[in-house]
Amino acid sequence: GISAQLKGSSVILGSNGSGKSTLAKTICLLLKYSGKIELDGKDLQQFSKKELAQKISYIPAKLDIYDEFINLKEFVLLGRFAYKENFGNYTKKDEIIADDAIEFLNIAHLKTQEMKSLSSGEAQLALIAQALTQQSEIFIFDEPTANLDPANTKLIAKEIKNLKKNHQVILITHDIHLAK
């Protein structure tokens, strides 16, 4: 078994195919595993899905599956799902949080665009906006700049650095410059 304690911000650096993404997905309970993974002294498998979503945001390198007709604003707003009442509507606060994340990432002009029509870089920014909207304690970024141009790579690197001030950030990458 492997035992590791991640505190503060961590970088998991490794080559392609070394298991970095598998580890991230396992921490988020997206993959089955044997053994024990604890968060705040509690086994992850004891958290409800909503509780876990309030604790951990997972930002994959690419998202292939989403509702074919969902637009960017609706997609980002899904980050608030863990906070809303069952069968309830999103609140004005939820809308403001989503709009703020969209504005911050300079993708407001894409709000009404269907997710399927976005470029891979625009979709990556939407994923990050959704995670910011989720407002979890821990952010796991899995190759967050893989599909981004240099300007957006710099923006995301800056935001990750800012998140480190008040959140635990786990950055998974093979990019040594981003890791630094």
Short mmCIF file of N, CA and C in Angstrom, two decimals:
data_model
loop_
_atom_site.label_atom_id
_atom_site.label_comp_id
_atom_site.label_asym_id
_atom_site.label_seq_id
_atom_site.Cartn_x
_atom_site.Cartn_y
_atom_site.Cartn_z
N GLY A 1 0.81 -1.18 0.00
CA GLY A 1 0.00 0.00 0.00
C GLY A 1 0.86 1.25 0.00
N ILE A 2 0.28 2.32 -0.42
CA ILE A 2 0.95 3.60 -0.46
C ILE A 2 0.32 4.49 0.59
N SER A 3 1.14 5.21 1.31
CA SER A 3 0.62 6.15 2.28
C SER A 3 1.25 7.51 2.01
N ALA A 4 0.43 8.50 1.85
CA ALA A 4 0.92 9.85 1.60
C ALA A 4 -0.04 10.85 2.21
N GLN A 5 0.50 11.91 2.73
CA GLN A 5 -0.32 12.99 3.24
C GLN A 5 -0.04 14.22 2.42
N LEU A 6 -1.11 14.77 1.83
CA LEU A 6 -0.98 15.97 1.03
C LEU A 6 -1.47 17.14 1.86
N LYS A 7 -0.62 18.10 2.09
CA LYS A 7 -1.00 19.30 2.83
C LYS A 7 -0.63 20.51 2.01
N GLY A 8 -1.38 21.57 2.19
CA GLY A 8 -1.11 22.78 1.42
C GLY A 8 -1.30 22.47 -0.04
N SER A 9 -0.41 22.93 -0.86
CA SER A 9 -0.52 22.67 -2.28
C SER A 9 0.54 21.66 -2.68
N SER A 10 0.16 20.82 -3.63
CA SER A 10 1.04 19.75 -4.07
C SER A 10 1.08 19.70 -5.58
N VAL A 11 2.21 19.27 -6.10
CA VAL A 11 2.35 19.03 -7.53
C VAL A 11 2.69 17.57 -7.72
N ILE A 12 1.95 16.93 -8.60
CA ILE A 12 2.27 15.56 -8.98
C ILE A 12 2.80 15.65 -10.39
N LEU A 13 4.08 15.44 -10.52
CA LEU A 13 4.78 15.61 -11.78
C LEU A 13 5.21 14.24 -12.28
N GLY A 14 4.93 13.98 -13.54
CA GLY A 14 5.33 12.69 -14.08
C GLY A 14 5.08 12.64 -15.57
N SER A 15 5.63 11.63 -16.18
CA SER A 15 5.51 11.49 -17.63
C SER A 15 4.12 10.96 -17.99
N ASN A 16 3.78 11.07 -19.26
CA ASN A 16 2.51 10.53 -19.75
C ASN A 16 2.45 9.04 -19.45
N GLY A 17 1.29 8.58 -19.01
CA GLY A 17 1.09 7.16 -18.75
C GLY A 17 1.61 6.67 -17.42
N SER A 18 2.04 7.57 -16.55
CA SER A 18 2.61 7.13 -15.28
C SER A 18 1.57 6.97 -14.17
N GLY A 19 0.29 7.26 -14.45
CA GLY A 19 -0.76 7.03 -13.46
C GLY A 19 -1.23 8.27 -12.72
N LYS A 20 -0.81 9.45 -13.16
CA LYS A 20 -1.19 10.69 -12.48
C LYS A 20 -2.70 10.91 -12.52
N SER A 21 -3.30 10.76 -13.68
CA SER A 21 -4.74 10.96 -13.82
C SER A 21 -5.52 9.87 -13.11
N THR A 22 -5.01 8.67 -13.13
CA THR A 22 -5.66 7.56 -12.41
C THR A 22 -5.71 7.87 -10.92
N LEU A 23 -4.64 8.41 -10.38
CA LEU A 23 -4.61 8.79 -8.97
C LEU A 23 -5.65 9.87 -8.69
N ALA A 24 -5.73 10.88 -9.53
CA ALA A 24 -6.70 11.96 -9.33
C ALA A 24 -8.12 11.43 -9.37
N LYS A 25 -8.42 10.58 -10.35
CA LYS A 25 -9.77 10.03 -10.46
C LYS A 25 -10.11 9.14 -9.28
N THR A 26 -9.11 8.45 -8.75
CA THR A 26 -9.33 7.61 -7.57
C THR A 26 -9.64 8.46 -6.35
N ILE A 27 -8.92 9.55 -6.16
CA ILE A 27 -9.18 10.46 -5.05
C ILE A 27 -10.59 11.02 -5.12
N CYS A 28 -11.10 11.21 -6.32
CA CYS A 28 -12.45 11.78 -6.52
C CYS A 28 -13.53 10.70 -6.57
N LEU A 29 -13.16 9.47 -6.30
CA LEU A 29 -14.07 8.32 -6.33
C LEU A 29 -14.69 8.08 -7.70
N LEU A 30 -13.96 8.44 -8.73
CA LEU A 30 -14.41 8.16 -10.09
C LEU A 30 -13.96 6.78 -10.55
N LEU A 31 -13.03 6.20 -9.82
CA LEU A 31 -12.54 4.85 -10.08
C LEU A 31 -12.61 4.05 -8.78
N LYS A 32 -12.89 2.76 -8.91
CA LYS A 32 -12.92 1.89 -7.72
C LYS A 32 -11.48 1.58 -7.31
N TYR A 33 -11.31 1.36 -6.03
CA TYR A 33 -9.98 1.05 -5.50
C TYR A 33 -10.12 0.18 -4.27
N SER A 34 -9.02 -0.45 -3.91
CA SER A 34 -8.98 -1.17 -2.64
C SER A 34 -8.06 -0.38 -1.74
N GLY A 35 -8.29 -0.48 -0.48
CA GLY A 35 -7.50 0.28 0.48
C GLY A 35 -8.33 1.40 1.07
N LYS A 36 -7.65 2.44 1.52
CA LYS A 36 -8.33 3.50 2.23
C LYS A 36 -7.74 4.85 1.83
N ILE A 37 -8.62 5.78 1.50
CA ILE A 37 -8.21 7.16 1.25
C ILE A 37 -9.02 8.02 2.21
N GLU A 38 -8.33 8.82 3.01
CA GLU A 38 -8.99 9.64 4.01
C GLU A 38 -8.89 11.12 3.69
N LEU A 39 -9.92 11.83 4.07
CA LEU A 39 -9.96 13.29 3.99
C LEU A 39 -10.50 13.78 5.32
N ASP A 40 -9.74 14.61 5.98
CA ASP A 40 -10.12 15.10 7.31
C ASP A 40 -10.41 13.95 8.27
N GLY A 41 -9.63 12.87 8.17
CA GLY A 41 -9.78 11.73 9.06
C GLY A 41 -10.95 10.83 8.76
N LYS A 42 -11.64 11.05 7.65
CA LYS A 42 -12.81 10.27 7.29
C LYS A 42 -12.56 9.59 5.94
N ASP A 43 -12.89 8.30 5.86
CA ASP A 43 -12.73 7.57 4.60
C ASP A 43 -13.59 8.23 3.53
N LEU A 44 -13.01 8.48 2.37
CA LEU A 44 -13.73 9.15 1.28
C LEU A 44 -15.04 8.44 0.92
N GLN A 45 -15.04 7.12 1.04
CA GLN A 45 -16.24 6.37 0.65
C GLN A 45 -17.41 6.60 1.61
N GLN A 46 -17.15 7.26 2.74
CA GLN A 46 -18.22 7.57 3.69
C GLN A 46 -18.89 8.91 3.39
N PHE A 47 -18.33 9.71 2.49
CA PHE A 47 -18.92 10.99 2.12
C PHE A 47 -20.05 10.75 1.12
N SER A 48 -21.12 11.56 1.22
CA SER A 48 -22.13 11.53 0.17
C SER A 48 -21.52 12.24 -1.04
N LYS A 49 -22.13 12.05 -2.19
CA LYS A 49 -21.62 12.70 -3.42
C LYS A 49 -21.63 14.23 -3.27
N LYS A 50 -22.68 14.77 -2.66
CA LYS A 50 -22.76 16.23 -2.46
C LYS A 50 -21.69 16.71 -1.49
N GLU A 51 -21.48 15.96 -0.41
CA GLU A 51 -20.44 16.35 0.55
C GLU A 51 -19.07 16.34 -0.11
N LEU A 52 -18.81 15.30 -0.90
CA LEU A 52 -17.51 15.19 -1.56
C LEU A 52 -17.33 16.33 -2.57
N ALA A 53 -18.40 16.69 -3.28
CA ALA A 53 -18.31 17.79 -4.25
C ALA A 53 -18.05 19.13 -3.56
N GLN A 54 -18.50 19.29 -2.33
CA GLN A 54 -18.21 20.51 -1.59
C GLN A 54 -16.78 20.52 -1.07
N LYS A 55 -16.18 19.35 -1.00
CA LYS A 55 -14.80 19.23 -0.53
C LYS A 55 -13.79 19.27 -1.68
N ILE A 56 -14.11 18.58 -2.79
CA ILE A 56 -13.13 18.40 -3.87
C ILE A 56 -13.72 18.78 -5.22
N SER A 57 -13.00 19.61 -5.96
CA SER A 57 -13.31 19.91 -7.36
C SER A 57 -12.25 19.24 -8.22
N TYR A 58 -12.68 18.46 -9.19
CA TYR A 58 -11.75 17.80 -10.11
C TYR A 58 -11.90 18.45 -11.48
N ILE A 59 -10.80 18.95 -12.00
CA ILE A 59 -10.78 19.59 -13.30
C ILE A 59 -9.95 18.72 -14.24
N PRO A 60 -10.62 17.91 -15.08
CA PRO A 60 -9.87 17.04 -15.98
C PRO A 60 -9.23 17.83 -17.11
N ALA A 61 -8.32 17.18 -17.81
CA ALA A 61 -7.66 17.83 -18.95
C ALA A 61 -8.64 18.05 -20.09
N LYS A 62 -9.66 17.21 -20.17
CA LYS A 62 -10.62 17.31 -21.26
C LYS A 62 -11.91 16.64 -20.81
N LEU A 63 -13.02 17.23 -21.19
CA LEU A 63 -14.31 16.64 -20.88
C LEU A 63 -14.98 16.25 -22.19
N ASP A 64 -15.25 14.99 -22.35
CA ASP A 64 -15.86 14.50 -23.58
C ASP A 64 -17.37 14.32 -23.48
N ILE A 65 -17.88 14.24 -22.26
CA ILE A 65 -19.29 13.90 -22.09
C ILE A 65 -20.03 15.06 -21.43
N TYR A 66 -21.02 15.58 -22.10
CA TYR A 66 -21.93 16.55 -21.52
C TYR A 66 -23.17 16.59 -22.40
N ASP A 67 -24.22 17.17 -21.84
CA ASP A 67 -25.48 17.30 -22.58
C ASP A 67 -25.19 18.03 -23.89
N GLU A 68 -25.64 17.47 -24.96
CA GLU A 68 -25.35 18.00 -26.29
C GLU A 68 -25.82 19.45 -26.48
N PHE A 69 -26.88 19.83 -25.77
CA PHE A 69 -27.47 21.15 -25.99
C PHE A 69 -27.22 22.15 -24.87
N ILE A 70 -26.43 21.79 -23.89
CA ILE A 70 -26.17 22.69 -22.77
C ILE A 70 -25.23 23.81 -23.21
N ASN A 71 -25.54 25.03 -22.78
CA ASN A 71 -24.65 26.14 -23.13
C ASN A 71 -23.62 26.35 -22.02
N LEU A 72 -22.66 27.20 -22.29
CA LEU A 72 -21.57 27.41 -21.36
C LEU A 72 -22.06 27.88 -19.99
N LYS A 73 -22.98 28.84 -19.94
CA LYS A 73 -23.49 29.35 -18.66
C LYS A 73 -24.16 28.23 -17.87
N GLU A 74 -24.98 27.43 -18.52
CA GLU A 74 -25.64 26.31 -17.83
C GLU A 74 -24.62 25.30 -17.32
N PHE A 75 -23.59 25.04 -18.13
CA PHE A 75 -22.55 24.11 -17.74
C PHE A 75 -21.79 24.61 -16.51
N VAL A 76 -21.43 25.86 -16.50
CA VAL A 76 -20.70 26.44 -15.36
C VAL A 76 -21.59 26.43 -14.12
N LEU A 77 -22.85 26.73 -14.28
CA LEU A 77 -23.79 26.75 -13.15
C LEU A 77 -23.93 25.38 -12.49
N LEU A 78 -23.67 24.30 -13.23
CA LEU A 78 -23.71 22.96 -12.64
C LEU A 78 -22.72 22.82 -11.47
N GLY A 79 -21.72 23.68 -11.43
CA GLY A 79 -20.79 23.67 -10.31
C GLY A 79 -21.46 23.96 -8.97
N ARG A 80 -22.63 24.56 -9.00
CA ARG A 80 -23.38 24.87 -7.77
C ARG A 80 -24.33 23.75 -7.37
N PHE A 81 -24.38 22.67 -8.14
CA PHE A 81 -25.32 21.59 -7.89
C PHE A 81 -25.22 21.03 -6.47
N ALA A 82 -24.03 20.94 -5.95
CA ALA A 82 -23.83 20.37 -4.61
C ALA A 82 -24.41 21.24 -3.50
N TYR A 83 -24.77 22.46 -3.82
CA TYR A 83 -25.28 23.40 -2.82
C TYR A 83 -26.79 23.63 -2.92
N LYS A 84 -27.41 23.17 -3.99
CA LYS A 84 -28.82 23.48 -4.16
C LYS A 84 -29.69 22.39 -3.55
N GLU A 85 -30.92 22.77 -3.23
CA GLU A 85 -31.88 21.82 -2.70
C GLU A 85 -32.28 20.84 -3.80
N ASN A 86 -32.59 19.62 -3.41
CA ASN A 86 -33.06 18.65 -4.40
C ASN A 86 -34.30 19.20 -5.10
N PHE A 87 -34.31 19.13 -6.39
CA PHE A 87 -35.39 19.60 -7.25
C PHE A 87 -35.62 21.11 -7.16
N GLY A 88 -34.75 21.81 -6.48
CA GLY A 88 -34.86 23.27 -6.37
C GLY A 88 -34.15 23.96 -7.51
N ASN A 89 -34.39 25.23 -7.63
CA ASN A 89 -33.72 26.03 -8.64
C ASN A 89 -32.43 26.60 -8.08
N TYR A 90 -31.56 27.03 -8.96
CA TYR A 90 -30.36 27.73 -8.53
C TYR A 90 -30.78 29.10 -8.00
N THR A 91 -30.05 29.59 -7.00
CA THR A 91 -30.38 30.87 -6.40
C THR A 91 -29.69 32.01 -7.15
N LYS A 92 -30.07 33.22 -6.79
CA LYS A 92 -29.42 34.41 -7.36
C LYS A 92 -27.92 34.38 -7.01
N LYS A 93 -27.60 33.94 -5.78
CA LYS A 93 -26.20 33.83 -5.36
C LYS A 93 -25.44 32.86 -6.27
N ASP A 94 -26.07 31.72 -6.58
CA ASP A 94 -25.45 30.75 -7.49
C ASP A 94 -25.16 31.38 -8.85
N GLU A 95 -26.14 32.13 -9.36
CA GLU A 95 -25.98 32.79 -10.65
C GLU A 95 -24.81 33.78 -10.62
N ILE A 96 -24.71 34.55 -9.53
CA ILE A 96 -23.64 35.55 -9.40
C ILE A 96 -22.28 34.87 -9.35
N ILE A 97 -22.18 33.79 -8.58
CA ILE A 97 -20.91 33.05 -8.47
C ILE A 97 -20.49 32.52 -9.84
N ALA A 98 -21.44 31.95 -10.58
CA ALA A 98 -21.14 31.43 -11.92
C ALA A 98 -20.72 32.55 -12.86
N ASP A 99 -21.48 33.65 -12.84
CA ASP A 99 -21.14 34.79 -13.71
C ASP A 99 -19.77 35.36 -13.39
N ASP A 100 -19.43 35.43 -12.10
CA ASP A 100 -18.11 35.95 -11.70
C ASP A 100 -16.99 35.07 -12.25
N ALA A 101 -17.15 33.76 -12.19
CA ALA A 101 -16.12 32.85 -12.71
C ALA A 101 -16.00 32.99 -14.22
N ILE A 102 -17.12 33.12 -14.89
CA ILE A 102 -17.12 33.30 -16.34
C ILE A 102 -16.45 34.61 -16.74
N GLU A 103 -16.76 35.65 -16.03
CA GLU A 103 -16.14 36.97 -16.29
C GLU A 103 -14.64 36.92 -16.03
N PHE A 104 -14.27 36.31 -14.91
CA PHE A 104 -12.87 36.25 -14.53
C PHE A 104 -12.03 35.58 -15.62
N LEU A 105 -12.57 34.54 -16.23
CA LEU A 105 -11.83 33.80 -17.25
C LEU A 105 -12.03 34.36 -18.66
N ASN A 106 -12.67 35.52 -18.73
CA ASN A 106 -12.85 36.21 -20.02
C ASN A 106 -13.57 35.37 -21.06
N ILE A 107 -14.61 34.65 -20.62
CA ILE A 107 -15.38 33.84 -21.57
C ILE A 107 -16.86 34.23 -21.57
N ALA A 108 -17.17 35.43 -21.09
CA ALA A 108 -18.57 35.89 -21.03
C ALA A 108 -19.19 35.94 -22.43
N HIS A 109 -18.39 36.22 -23.43
CA HIS A 109 -18.92 36.28 -24.80
C HIS A 109 -19.37 34.91 -25.31
N LEU A 110 -19.05 33.85 -24.57
CA LEU A 110 -19.42 32.49 -24.97
C LEU A 110 -20.59 31.93 -24.15
N LYS A 111 -21.15 32.73 -23.25
CA LYS A 111 -22.19 32.25 -22.31
C LYS A 111 -23.30 31.45 -22.97
N THR A 112 -23.77 31.90 -24.11
CA THR A 112 -24.92 31.25 -24.74
C THR A 112 -24.52 30.21 -25.79
N GLN A 113 -23.23 30.04 -25.99
CA GLN A 113 -22.75 29.04 -26.95
C GLN A 113 -22.94 27.64 -26.37
N GLU A 114 -23.36 26.71 -27.22
CA GLU A 114 -23.46 25.32 -26.79
C GLU A 114 -22.06 24.78 -26.56
N MET A 115 -21.92 23.97 -25.54
CA MET A 115 -20.61 23.42 -25.20
C MET A 115 -20.00 22.66 -26.37
N LYS A 116 -20.83 21.97 -27.14
CA LYS A 116 -20.30 21.18 -28.26
C LYS A 116 -19.68 22.05 -29.35
N SER A 117 -19.99 23.35 -29.35
CA SER A 117 -19.47 24.24 -30.40
C SER A 117 -18.16 24.91 -29.99
N LEU A 118 -17.72 24.72 -28.76
CA LEU A 118 -16.51 25.39 -28.26
C LEU A 118 -15.25 24.67 -28.72
N SER A 119 -14.18 25.44 -28.84
CA SER A 119 -12.88 24.84 -29.12
C SER A 119 -12.42 24.09 -27.87
N SER A 120 -11.39 23.28 -28.00
CA SER A 120 -10.90 22.54 -26.83
C SER A 120 -10.40 23.48 -25.74
N GLY A 121 -9.77 24.58 -26.12
CA GLY A 121 -9.30 25.56 -25.13
C GLY A 121 -10.44 26.26 -24.44
N GLU A 122 -11.49 26.63 -25.19
CA GLU A 122 -12.66 27.27 -24.60
C GLU A 122 -13.38 26.32 -23.66
N ALA A 123 -13.47 25.05 -24.04
CA ALA A 123 -14.09 24.04 -23.18
C ALA A 123 -13.29 23.86 -21.90
N GLN A 124 -11.96 23.93 -21.99
CA GLN A 124 -11.12 23.82 -20.79
C GLN A 124 -11.37 24.99 -19.85
N LEU A 125 -11.50 26.18 -20.39
CA LEU A 125 -11.81 27.35 -19.57
C LEU A 125 -13.19 27.20 -18.92
N ALA A 126 -14.14 26.61 -19.63
CA ALA A 126 -15.47 26.36 -19.05
C ALA A 126 -15.37 25.36 -17.89
N LEU A 127 -14.55 24.33 -18.03
CA LEU A 127 -14.33 23.37 -16.95
C LEU A 127 -13.75 24.06 -15.72
N ILE A 128 -12.80 24.93 -15.94
CA ILE A 128 -12.17 25.64 -14.82
C ILE A 128 -13.17 26.60 -14.18
N ALA A 129 -13.98 27.28 -15.00
CA ALA A 129 -15.01 28.17 -14.46
C ALA A 129 -16.00 27.38 -13.62
N GLN A 130 -16.37 26.19 -14.08
CA GLN A 130 -17.29 25.36 -13.30
C GLN A 130 -16.68 24.99 -11.95
N ALA A 131 -15.39 24.64 -11.93
CA ALA A 131 -14.72 24.29 -10.68
C ALA A 131 -14.65 25.48 -9.74
N LEU A 132 -14.37 26.66 -10.27
CA LEU A 132 -14.35 27.86 -9.43
C LEU A 132 -15.73 28.12 -8.84
N THR A 133 -16.76 27.85 -9.62
CA THR A 133 -18.14 28.03 -9.18
C THR A 133 -18.49 27.03 -8.08
N GLN A 134 -17.87 25.88 -8.11
CA GLN A 134 -18.13 24.84 -7.12
C GLN A 134 -17.62 25.23 -5.73
N GLN A 135 -16.60 26.07 -5.67
CA GLN A 135 -16.06 26.60 -4.41
C GLN A 135 -15.71 25.51 -3.39
N SER A 136 -15.04 24.48 -3.85
CA SER A 136 -14.61 23.40 -2.97
C SER A 136 -13.38 23.82 -2.17
N GLU A 137 -13.05 23.01 -1.19
CA GLU A 137 -11.86 23.25 -0.38
C GLU A 137 -10.59 22.82 -1.10
N ILE A 138 -10.71 21.77 -1.91
CA ILE A 138 -9.57 21.18 -2.60
C ILE A 138 -9.84 21.22 -4.10
N PHE A 139 -8.86 21.69 -4.86
CA PHE A 139 -8.95 21.71 -6.31
C PHE A 139 -7.90 20.76 -6.88
N ILE A 140 -8.33 19.80 -7.66
CA ILE A 140 -7.40 18.90 -8.33
C ILE A 140 -7.41 19.25 -9.81
N PHE A 141 -6.33 19.83 -10.27
CA PHE A 141 -6.16 20.21 -11.67
C PHE A 141 -5.36 19.13 -12.37
N ASP A 142 -5.98 18.47 -13.33
CA ASP A 142 -5.32 17.40 -14.08
C ASP A 142 -4.95 17.94 -15.46
N GLU A 143 -3.71 18.30 -15.64
CA GLU A 143 -3.21 18.88 -16.89
C GLU A 143 -4.09 20.06 -17.34
N PRO A 144 -4.23 21.09 -16.48
CA PRO A 144 -5.19 22.17 -16.76
C PRO A 144 -4.86 23.03 -17.97
N THR A 145 -3.65 23.00 -18.43
CA THR A 145 -3.27 23.88 -19.54
C THR A 145 -3.00 23.11 -20.83
N ALA A 146 -3.38 21.85 -20.86
CA ALA A 146 -3.08 20.99 -22.01
C ALA A 146 -3.64 21.53 -23.32
N ASN A 147 -4.79 22.19 -23.28
CA ASN A 147 -5.43 22.64 -24.51
C ASN A 147 -5.47 24.16 -24.65
N LEU A 148 -4.65 24.85 -23.88
CA LEU A 148 -4.74 26.31 -23.85
C LEU A 148 -3.61 26.98 -24.61
N ASP A 149 -3.92 28.17 -25.12
CA ASP A 149 -2.89 28.97 -25.77
C ASP A 149 -2.03 29.63 -24.68
N PRO A 150 -0.90 30.23 -25.04
CA PRO A 150 0.00 30.80 -24.03
C PRO A 150 -0.66 31.85 -23.11
N ALA A 151 -1.51 32.71 -23.65
CA ALA A 151 -2.15 33.74 -22.83
C ALA A 151 -3.06 33.12 -21.78
N ASN A 152 -3.85 32.13 -22.18
CA ASN A 152 -4.74 31.48 -21.22
C ASN A 152 -3.98 30.57 -20.27
N THR A 153 -2.88 30.00 -20.71
CA THR A 153 -2.02 29.21 -19.83
C THR A 153 -1.51 30.09 -18.69
N LYS A 154 -1.09 31.29 -19.04
CA LYS A 154 -0.60 32.24 -18.03
C LYS A 154 -1.72 32.63 -17.06
N LEU A 155 -2.92 32.86 -17.59
CA LEU A 155 -4.07 33.21 -16.76
C LEU A 155 -4.39 32.09 -15.78
N ILE A 156 -4.41 30.86 -16.25
CA ILE A 156 -4.73 29.72 -15.39
C ILE A 156 -3.63 29.50 -14.36
N ALA A 157 -2.39 29.63 -14.75
CA ALA A 157 -1.28 29.50 -13.79
C ALA A 157 -1.41 30.53 -12.68
N LYS A 158 -1.79 31.76 -13.04
CA LYS A 158 -1.99 32.82 -12.06
C LYS A 158 -3.15 32.49 -11.12
N GLU A 159 -4.24 31.98 -11.69
CA GLU A 159 -5.41 31.63 -10.86
C GLU A 159 -5.09 30.48 -9.92
N ILE A 160 -4.35 29.49 -10.39
CA ILE A 160 -3.95 28.38 -9.53
C ILE A 160 -3.11 28.90 -8.37
N LYS A 161 -2.21 29.82 -8.68
CA LYS A 161 -1.38 30.42 -7.63
C LYS A 161 -2.25 31.17 -6.61
N ASN A 162 -3.26 31.90 -7.08
CA ASN A 162 -4.17 32.61 -6.18
C ASN A 162 -4.99 31.64 -5.33
N LEU A 163 -5.44 30.55 -5.92
CA LEU A 163 -6.22 29.57 -5.17
C LEU A 163 -5.43 28.95 -4.03
N LYS A 164 -4.12 28.84 -4.22
CA LYS A 164 -3.25 28.24 -3.20
C LYS A 164 -3.28 29.01 -1.89
N LYS A 165 -3.68 30.28 -1.93
CA LYS A 165 -3.71 31.10 -0.71
C LYS A 165 -4.76 30.61 0.28
N ASN A 166 -5.90 30.14 -0.23
CA ASN A 166 -7.01 29.76 0.65
C ASN A 166 -7.53 28.35 0.45
N HIS A 167 -6.95 27.61 -0.48
CA HIS A 167 -7.42 26.27 -0.78
C HIS A 167 -6.23 25.33 -0.92
N GLN A 168 -6.52 24.06 -0.77
CA GLN A 168 -5.52 23.06 -1.11
C GLN A 168 -5.62 22.82 -2.61
N VAL A 169 -4.51 22.90 -3.29
CA VAL A 169 -4.48 22.69 -4.73
C VAL A 169 -3.54 21.53 -5.02
N ILE A 170 -4.04 20.60 -5.81
CA ILE A 170 -3.22 19.50 -6.29
C ILE A 170 -3.13 19.68 -7.80
N LEU A 171 -1.93 19.88 -8.27
CA LEU A 171 -1.69 20.12 -9.70
C LEU A 171 -1.00 18.90 -10.28
N ILE A 172 -1.64 18.29 -11.26
CA ILE A 172 -1.09 17.13 -11.93
C ILE A 172 -0.65 17.59 -13.32
N THR A 173 0.62 17.39 -13.62
CA THR A 173 1.14 17.88 -14.88
C THR A 173 2.42 17.14 -15.28
N HIS A 174 2.74 17.25 -16.54
CA HIS A 174 4.06 16.83 -17.01
C HIS A 174 4.86 18.06 -17.45
N ASP A 175 4.26 19.24 -17.29
CA ASP A 175 4.88 20.51 -17.68
C ASP A 175 5.69 21.05 -16.49
N ILE A 176 6.99 20.96 -16.58
CA ILE A 176 7.84 21.38 -15.47
C ILE A 176 7.74 22.87 -15.20
N HIS A 177 7.48 23.67 -16.24
CA HIS A 177 7.34 25.12 -16.04
C HIS A 177 6.09 25.45 -15.25
N LEU A 178 4.99 24.78 -15.54
CA LEU A 178 3.76 24.99 -14.80
C LEU A 178 3.92 24.49 -13.35
N ALA A 179 4.59 23.38 -13.18
CA ALA A 179 4.82 22.83 -11.85
C ALA A 179 5.60 23.82 -10.98
N LYS A 180 6.57 24.48 -11.60
CA LYS A 180 7.40 25.45 -10.87
C LYS A 180 6.55 26.63 -10.46
#
